[in-house]
Structure formats: structure tokens, C-alpha cells
XYZ file of N, CA and C in Angstrom:
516
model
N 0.851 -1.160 0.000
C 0.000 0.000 0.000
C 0.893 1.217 0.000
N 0.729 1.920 -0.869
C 1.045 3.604 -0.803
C 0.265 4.382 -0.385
N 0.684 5.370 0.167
C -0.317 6.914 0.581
C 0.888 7.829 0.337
N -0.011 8.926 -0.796
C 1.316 10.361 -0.708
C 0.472 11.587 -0.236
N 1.416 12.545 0.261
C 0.896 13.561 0.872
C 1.287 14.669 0.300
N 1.206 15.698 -0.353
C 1.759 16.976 -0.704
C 1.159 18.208 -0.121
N 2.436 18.881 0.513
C 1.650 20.119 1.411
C 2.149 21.439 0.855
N 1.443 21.821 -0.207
C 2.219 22.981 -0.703
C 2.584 24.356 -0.297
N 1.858 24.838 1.061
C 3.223 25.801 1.906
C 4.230 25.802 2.296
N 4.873 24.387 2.167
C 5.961 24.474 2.534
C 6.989 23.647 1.600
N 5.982 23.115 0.381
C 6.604 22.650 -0.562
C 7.180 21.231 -0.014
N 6.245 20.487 0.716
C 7.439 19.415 1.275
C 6.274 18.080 0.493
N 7.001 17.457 0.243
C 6.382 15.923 -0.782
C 6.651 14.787 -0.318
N 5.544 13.609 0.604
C 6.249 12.825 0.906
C 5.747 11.261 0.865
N 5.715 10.280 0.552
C 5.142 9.112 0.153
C 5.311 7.713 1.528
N 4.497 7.037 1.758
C 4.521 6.304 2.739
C 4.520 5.103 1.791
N 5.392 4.106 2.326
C 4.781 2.707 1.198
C 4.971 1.246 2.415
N 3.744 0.967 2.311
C 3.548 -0.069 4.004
C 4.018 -1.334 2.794
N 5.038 -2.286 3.283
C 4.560 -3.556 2.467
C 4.177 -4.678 3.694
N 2.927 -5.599 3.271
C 2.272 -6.883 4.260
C 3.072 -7.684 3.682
N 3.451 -8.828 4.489
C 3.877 -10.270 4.633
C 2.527 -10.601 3.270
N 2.821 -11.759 2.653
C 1.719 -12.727 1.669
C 1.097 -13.475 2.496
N -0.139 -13.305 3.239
C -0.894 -14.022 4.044
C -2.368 -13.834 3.916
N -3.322 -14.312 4.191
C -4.403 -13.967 4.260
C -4.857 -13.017 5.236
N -5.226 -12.260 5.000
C -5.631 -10.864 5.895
C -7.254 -10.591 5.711
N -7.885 -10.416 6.701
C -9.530 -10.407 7.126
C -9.734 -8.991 6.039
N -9.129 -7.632 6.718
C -9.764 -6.907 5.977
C -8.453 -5.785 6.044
N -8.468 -4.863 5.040
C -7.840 -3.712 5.258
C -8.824 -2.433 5.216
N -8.748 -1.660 6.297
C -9.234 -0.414 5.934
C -8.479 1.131 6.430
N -8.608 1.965 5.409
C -7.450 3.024 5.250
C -8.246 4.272 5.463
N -8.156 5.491 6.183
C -8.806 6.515 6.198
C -7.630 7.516 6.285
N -8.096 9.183 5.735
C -7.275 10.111 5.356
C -8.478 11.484 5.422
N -7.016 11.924 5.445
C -7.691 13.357 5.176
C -7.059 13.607 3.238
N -6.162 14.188 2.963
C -5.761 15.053 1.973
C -4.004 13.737 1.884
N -4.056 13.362 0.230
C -3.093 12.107 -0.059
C -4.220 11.469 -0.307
N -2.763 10.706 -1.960
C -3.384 9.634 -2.536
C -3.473 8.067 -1.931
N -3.841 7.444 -2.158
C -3.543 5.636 -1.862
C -3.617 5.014 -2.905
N -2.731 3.944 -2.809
C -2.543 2.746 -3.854
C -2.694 1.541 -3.276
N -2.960 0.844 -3.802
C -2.954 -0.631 -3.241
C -2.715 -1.523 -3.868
N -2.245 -2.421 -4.217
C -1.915 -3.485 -5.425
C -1.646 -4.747 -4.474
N -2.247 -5.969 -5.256
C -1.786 -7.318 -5.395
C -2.327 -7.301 -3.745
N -3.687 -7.687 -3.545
C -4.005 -7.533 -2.326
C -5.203 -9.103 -2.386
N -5.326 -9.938 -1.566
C -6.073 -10.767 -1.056
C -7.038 -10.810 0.216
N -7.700 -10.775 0.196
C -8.457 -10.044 1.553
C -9.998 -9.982 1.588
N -10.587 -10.332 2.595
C -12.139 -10.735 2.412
C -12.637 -8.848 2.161
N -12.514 -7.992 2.814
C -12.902 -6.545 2.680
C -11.768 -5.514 2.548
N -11.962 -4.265 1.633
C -11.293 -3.205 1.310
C -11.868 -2.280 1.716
N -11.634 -1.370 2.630
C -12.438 -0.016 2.467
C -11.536 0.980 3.058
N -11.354 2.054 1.861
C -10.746 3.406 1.693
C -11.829 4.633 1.636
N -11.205 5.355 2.655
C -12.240 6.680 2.568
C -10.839 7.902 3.091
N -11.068 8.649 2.060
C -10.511 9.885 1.924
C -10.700 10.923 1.387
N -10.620 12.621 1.989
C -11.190 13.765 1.742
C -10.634 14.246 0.050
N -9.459 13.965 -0.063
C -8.916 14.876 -1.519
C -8.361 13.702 -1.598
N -7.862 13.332 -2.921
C -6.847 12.198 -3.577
C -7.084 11.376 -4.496
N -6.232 10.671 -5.253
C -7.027 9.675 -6.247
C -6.492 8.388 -4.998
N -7.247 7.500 -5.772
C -7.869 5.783 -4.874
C -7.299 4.974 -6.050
N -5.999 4.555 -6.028
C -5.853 3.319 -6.926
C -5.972 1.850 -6.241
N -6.477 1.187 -6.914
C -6.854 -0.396 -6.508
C -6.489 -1.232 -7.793
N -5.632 -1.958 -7.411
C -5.302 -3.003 -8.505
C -4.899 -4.280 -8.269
N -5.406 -5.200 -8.886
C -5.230 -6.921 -8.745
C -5.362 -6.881 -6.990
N -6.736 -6.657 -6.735
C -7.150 -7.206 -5.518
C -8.247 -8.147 -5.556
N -8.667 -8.853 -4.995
C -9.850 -9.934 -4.519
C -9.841 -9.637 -3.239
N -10.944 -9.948 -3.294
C -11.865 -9.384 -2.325
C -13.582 -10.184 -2.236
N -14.128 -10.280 -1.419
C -15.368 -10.064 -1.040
C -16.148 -8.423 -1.223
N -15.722 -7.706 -0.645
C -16.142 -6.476 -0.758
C -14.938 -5.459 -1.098
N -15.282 -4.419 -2.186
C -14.282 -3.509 -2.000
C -15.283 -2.067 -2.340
N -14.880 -1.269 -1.362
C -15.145 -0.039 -1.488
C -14.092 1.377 -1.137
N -14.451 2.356 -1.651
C -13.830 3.148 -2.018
C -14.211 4.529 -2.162
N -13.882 5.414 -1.048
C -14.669 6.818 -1.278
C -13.482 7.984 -1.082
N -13.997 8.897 -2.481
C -13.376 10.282 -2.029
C -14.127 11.558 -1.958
N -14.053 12.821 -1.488
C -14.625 13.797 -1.653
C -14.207 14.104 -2.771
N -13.188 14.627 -3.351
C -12.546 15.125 -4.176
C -11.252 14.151 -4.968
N -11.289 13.698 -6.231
C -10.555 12.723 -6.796
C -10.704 11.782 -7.231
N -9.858 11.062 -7.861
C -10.444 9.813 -9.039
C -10.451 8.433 -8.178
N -10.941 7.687 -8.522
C -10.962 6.693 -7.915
C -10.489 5.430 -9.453
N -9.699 4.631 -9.228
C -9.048 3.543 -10.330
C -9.451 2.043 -9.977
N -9.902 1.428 -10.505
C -9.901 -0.019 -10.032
C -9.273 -0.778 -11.039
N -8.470 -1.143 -10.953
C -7.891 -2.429 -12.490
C -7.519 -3.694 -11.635
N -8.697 -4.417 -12.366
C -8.726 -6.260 -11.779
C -8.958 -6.697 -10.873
N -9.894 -5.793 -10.136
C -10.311 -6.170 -8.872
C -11.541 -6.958 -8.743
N -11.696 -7.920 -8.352
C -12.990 -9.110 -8.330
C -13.298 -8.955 -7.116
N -14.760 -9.164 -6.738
C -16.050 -8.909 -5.728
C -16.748 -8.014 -5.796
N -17.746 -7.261 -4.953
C -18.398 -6.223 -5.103
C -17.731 -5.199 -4.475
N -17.692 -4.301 -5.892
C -17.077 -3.396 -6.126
C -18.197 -2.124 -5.598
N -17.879 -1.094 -4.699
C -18.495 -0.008 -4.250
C -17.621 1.154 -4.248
N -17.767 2.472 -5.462
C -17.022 3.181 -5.559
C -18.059 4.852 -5.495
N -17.529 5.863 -4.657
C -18.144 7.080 -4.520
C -17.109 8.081 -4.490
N -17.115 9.222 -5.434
C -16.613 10.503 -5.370
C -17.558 11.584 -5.568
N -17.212 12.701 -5.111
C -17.755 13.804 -4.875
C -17.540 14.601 -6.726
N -16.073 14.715 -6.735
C -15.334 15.174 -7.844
C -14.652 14.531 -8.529
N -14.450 13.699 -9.527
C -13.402 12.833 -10.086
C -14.256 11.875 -10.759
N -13.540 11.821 -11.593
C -13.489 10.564 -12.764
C -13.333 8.887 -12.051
N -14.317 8.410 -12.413
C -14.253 6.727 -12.262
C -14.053 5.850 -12.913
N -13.008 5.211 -13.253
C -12.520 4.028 -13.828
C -12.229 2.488 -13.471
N -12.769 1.930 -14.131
C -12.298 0.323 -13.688
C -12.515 -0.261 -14.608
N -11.718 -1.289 -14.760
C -11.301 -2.053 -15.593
C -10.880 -3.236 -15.605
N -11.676 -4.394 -15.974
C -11.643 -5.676 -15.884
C -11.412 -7.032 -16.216
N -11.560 -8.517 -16.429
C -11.858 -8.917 -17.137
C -13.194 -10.046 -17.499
N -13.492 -9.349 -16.168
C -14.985 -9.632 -15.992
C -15.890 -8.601 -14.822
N -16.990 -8.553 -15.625
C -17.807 -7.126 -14.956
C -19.177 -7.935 -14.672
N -19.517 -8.967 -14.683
C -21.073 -9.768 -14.439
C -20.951 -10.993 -13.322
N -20.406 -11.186 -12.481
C -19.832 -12.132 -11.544
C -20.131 -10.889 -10.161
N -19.977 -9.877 -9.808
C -20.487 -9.117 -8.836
C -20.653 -8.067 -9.062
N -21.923 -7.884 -8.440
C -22.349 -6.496 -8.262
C -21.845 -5.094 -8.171
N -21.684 -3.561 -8.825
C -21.165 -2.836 -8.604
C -21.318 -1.888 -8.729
N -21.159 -0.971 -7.748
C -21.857 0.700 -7.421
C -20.907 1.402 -7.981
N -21.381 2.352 -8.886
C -20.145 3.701 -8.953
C -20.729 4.748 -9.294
N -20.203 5.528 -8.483
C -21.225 7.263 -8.619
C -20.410 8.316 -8.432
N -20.783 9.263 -8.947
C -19.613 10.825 -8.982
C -20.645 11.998 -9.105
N -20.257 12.739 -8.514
C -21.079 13.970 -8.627
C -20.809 14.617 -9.818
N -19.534 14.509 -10.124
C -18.749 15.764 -11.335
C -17.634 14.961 -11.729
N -18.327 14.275 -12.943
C -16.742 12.926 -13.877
C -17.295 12.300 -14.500
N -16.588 11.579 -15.335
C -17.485 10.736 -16.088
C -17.173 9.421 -15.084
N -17.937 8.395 -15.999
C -17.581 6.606 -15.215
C -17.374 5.955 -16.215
N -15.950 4.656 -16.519
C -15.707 4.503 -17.444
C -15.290 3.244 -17.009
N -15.963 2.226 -17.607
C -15.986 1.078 -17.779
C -15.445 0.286 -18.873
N -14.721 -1.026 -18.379
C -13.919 -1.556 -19.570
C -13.612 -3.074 -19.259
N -13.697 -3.667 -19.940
C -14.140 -5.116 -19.734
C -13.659 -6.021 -21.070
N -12.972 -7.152 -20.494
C -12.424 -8.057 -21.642
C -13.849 -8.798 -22.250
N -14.507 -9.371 -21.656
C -15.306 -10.081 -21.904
C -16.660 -9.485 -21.880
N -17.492 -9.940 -22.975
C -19.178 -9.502 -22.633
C -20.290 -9.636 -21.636
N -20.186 -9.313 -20.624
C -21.050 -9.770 -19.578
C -22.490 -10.947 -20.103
N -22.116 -12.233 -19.466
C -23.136 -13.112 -19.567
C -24.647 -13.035 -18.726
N -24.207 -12.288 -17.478
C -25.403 -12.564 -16.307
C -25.238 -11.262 -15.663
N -26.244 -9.721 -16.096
C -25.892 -8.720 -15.732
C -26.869 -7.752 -16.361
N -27.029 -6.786 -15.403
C -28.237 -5.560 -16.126
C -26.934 -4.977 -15.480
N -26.653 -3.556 -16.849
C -26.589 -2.023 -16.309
C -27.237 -1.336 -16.256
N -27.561 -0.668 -15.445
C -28.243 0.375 -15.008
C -27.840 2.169 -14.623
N -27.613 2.503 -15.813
C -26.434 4.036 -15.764
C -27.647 4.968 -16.127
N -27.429 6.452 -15.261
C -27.954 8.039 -15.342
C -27.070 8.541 -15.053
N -26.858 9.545 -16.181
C -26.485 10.781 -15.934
C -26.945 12.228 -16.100
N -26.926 12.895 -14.991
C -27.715 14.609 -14.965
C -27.282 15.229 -16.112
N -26.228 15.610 -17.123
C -25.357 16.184 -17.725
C -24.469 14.908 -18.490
N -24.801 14.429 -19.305
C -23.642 14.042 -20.013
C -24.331 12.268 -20.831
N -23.602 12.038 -21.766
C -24.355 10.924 -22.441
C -23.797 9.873 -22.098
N -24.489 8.319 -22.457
C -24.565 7.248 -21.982
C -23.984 6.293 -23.011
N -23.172 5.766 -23.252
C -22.762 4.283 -24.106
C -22.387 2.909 -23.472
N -23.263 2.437 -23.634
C -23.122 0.807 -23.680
C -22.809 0.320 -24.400
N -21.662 -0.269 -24.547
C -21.502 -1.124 -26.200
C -21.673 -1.017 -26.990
N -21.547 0.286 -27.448
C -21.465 1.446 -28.314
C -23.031 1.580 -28.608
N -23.976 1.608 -27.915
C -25.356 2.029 -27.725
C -25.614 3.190 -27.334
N -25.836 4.326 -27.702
C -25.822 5.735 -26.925
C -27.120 5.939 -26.514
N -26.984 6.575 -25.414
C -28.761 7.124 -25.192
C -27.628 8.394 -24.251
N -28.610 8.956 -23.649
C -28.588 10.469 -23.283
C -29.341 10.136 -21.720
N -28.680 10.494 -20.541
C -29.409 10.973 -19.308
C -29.815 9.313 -18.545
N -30.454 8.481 -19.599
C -30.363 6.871 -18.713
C -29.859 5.737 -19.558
N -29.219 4.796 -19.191
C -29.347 3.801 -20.312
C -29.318 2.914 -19.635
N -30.078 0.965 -19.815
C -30.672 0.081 -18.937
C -29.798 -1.587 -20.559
N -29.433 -2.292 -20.151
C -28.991 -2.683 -21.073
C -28.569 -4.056 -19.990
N -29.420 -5.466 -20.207
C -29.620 -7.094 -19.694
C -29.040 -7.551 -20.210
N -28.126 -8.579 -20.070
C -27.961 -9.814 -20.673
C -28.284 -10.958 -19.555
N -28.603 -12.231 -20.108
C -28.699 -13.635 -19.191
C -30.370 -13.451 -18.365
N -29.879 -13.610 -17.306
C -30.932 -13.166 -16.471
C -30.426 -12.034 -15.531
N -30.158 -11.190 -15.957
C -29.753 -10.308 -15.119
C -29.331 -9.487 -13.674
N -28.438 -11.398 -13.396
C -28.688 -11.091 -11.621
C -27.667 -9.954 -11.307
N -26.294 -9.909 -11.712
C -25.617 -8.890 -11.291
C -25.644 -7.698 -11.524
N -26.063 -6.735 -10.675
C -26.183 -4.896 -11.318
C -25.013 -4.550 -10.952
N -24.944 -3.770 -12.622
C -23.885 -2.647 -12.194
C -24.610 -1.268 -12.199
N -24.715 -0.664 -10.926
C -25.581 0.658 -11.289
C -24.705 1.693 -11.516
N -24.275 2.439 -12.184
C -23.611 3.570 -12.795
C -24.278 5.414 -12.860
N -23.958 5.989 -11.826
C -24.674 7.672 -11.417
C -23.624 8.532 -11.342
N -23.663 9.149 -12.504
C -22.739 10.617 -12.205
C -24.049 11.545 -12.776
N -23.697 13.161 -11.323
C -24.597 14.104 -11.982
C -24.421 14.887 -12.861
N -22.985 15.234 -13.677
C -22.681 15.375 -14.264
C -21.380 15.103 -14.850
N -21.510 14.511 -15.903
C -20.599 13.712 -16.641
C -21.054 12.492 -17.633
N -20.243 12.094 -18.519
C -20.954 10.657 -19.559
C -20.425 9.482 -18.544
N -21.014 8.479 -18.755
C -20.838 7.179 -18.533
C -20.401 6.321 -19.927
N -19.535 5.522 -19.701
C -19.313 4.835 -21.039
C -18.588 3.092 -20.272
N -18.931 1.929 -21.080
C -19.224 1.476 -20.727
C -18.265 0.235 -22.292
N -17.389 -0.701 -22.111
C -17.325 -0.980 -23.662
C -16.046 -2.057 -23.162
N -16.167 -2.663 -24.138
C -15.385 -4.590 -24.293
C -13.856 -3.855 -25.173
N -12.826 -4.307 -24.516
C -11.397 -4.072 -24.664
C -10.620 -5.071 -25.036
């Protein structure tokens, strides 16, 4: 795990980097004021990051649950499996997968787009994306303000809410 801090009155820049032993670990959870976090190559039944300003990187974690909140800043997910729960105030949402229909997943922004990316076509999955301001693509399907788009039987939702910004949504 990383966390950086930059305090610009005094111009001082400084990065924390924790490394865990390879073990199974119950849960990690990280709270902040102002600094980014990273996390990579993580195993662990729960994730949960909450911080005021910063971007939230998450990568090659499993998990049972992972969530993830900022006031202000992007939030990243690349390859993270379980239910995924992501909230910013300000910032752009990204994640990126190689499977998006196996669990459930929240992502919402007040002001960003949400940008979804996925190796494979979801077999068993409704999206469910609005946005206040900004347009909608599913698999290169555009609609404007909502777009609702099943495959299978549609047990896993991904619900997708920014109030302003596009949502986009598409196989890589």
C-alpha cells in the first residue's frame, strides 16, 4: 500500500509505502484526510478506503467487498474481483476488468465521467447508468441521461450515477 501527501506551503512531498507479509488478511481499511492511496496485489475478504482529496488506486485485488470513497478525486480499479463499491464527490471513475457480471457494482460521482472496460461480454448482468449532464454508451449504444442494457438473467447490477458527466461502458 502507498499513501502520498503533498503540502504545498511548505513545498514538502512525501510518500509512505507499508509492504504486508503474503498471508491472508480479514480486511484492510485506510482513512485520510488530503493524499493519494494505492494498493496493489491484495487478497483479503474486505477493502475499504475513505478519503477527503486524492485519487484511490486499486489493482489486482480480490476481495469479497471492496469499497472506495473520495470527496474530491479519481478513484481507479484495475482487476479487482467482488463487489465493487465506488463514490466521489469530484473525479473521474474508472475500472477495468476482465470480468464485470460475476459481482455487483456501485459507482457514482457527482462531477466525472464513469468509465468502464471489460475483456469479456457480460453473460449474467443488467446495467443500469444516469447521468444529470452528459451521455450514456453501452456497447457502443448511446442514449442520453439513462441507459438500462440485460444480458442472461440479469442477476448482477452494475448501477452507474454521475450528476454530471458521460458514462461509457465498452469490451477491450
Amino acid at each position: 500500500m502507498k499513501a502520498e501527501k503533498k503540502h504545498s506551503a511548505e513545498n514538502i512531498n512525501f510518500m509512505v509505502e507499508i509492504l504486508l507479509p503474503v498471508k491472508a488478511y480479514v480486511a484492510l481499511m485506510a482513512e485520510g484526510g488530503n493524499g493519494s492511496v494505492q494498493i496493489d496485489n491484495l487478497q483479503v475478504e474486505k477493502v475499504e478506503i475513505n478519503i477527503d482529496n486524492g485519487v484511490v488506486t486499486l489493482k489486482s485485488i480480490t476481495a469479497a467487498e471492496v469499497s472506495a470513497e473520495t470527496k474530491n478525486g479519481q478513484l481507479l480499479f484495475a482487476d479487482v474481483s467482488g463487489t465493487i463499491r465506488g463514490r466521489t464527490g469530484n473525479g473521474q471513475i474508472r475500472l477495468s476488468a476482465e470480468r464485470i457480471d460475476r459481482w455487483p457494482i456501485n459507482l457514482s460521482t457527482g462531477n466525472g465521467n464513469i468509465l468502464v472496460y471489460t475483456a469479456r461480454m457480460p453473460a449474467n448482468a443488467t446495467i443500469d447508468a444516469q447521468s444529470g449532464i452528459g451521455n450514456i454508451i453501452i456497447f457502443a449504444s448511446r442514449s442520453s441521461r439513462t441507459g438500462k442494457w440485460t444480458d442472461g438473467n440479469g442477476e448482477n447490477l452494475i448501477l452507474l450515477r454521475t450528476g454530471n458527466g458521460s458514462i461509457k461502458v465498452e469490451r477491450r
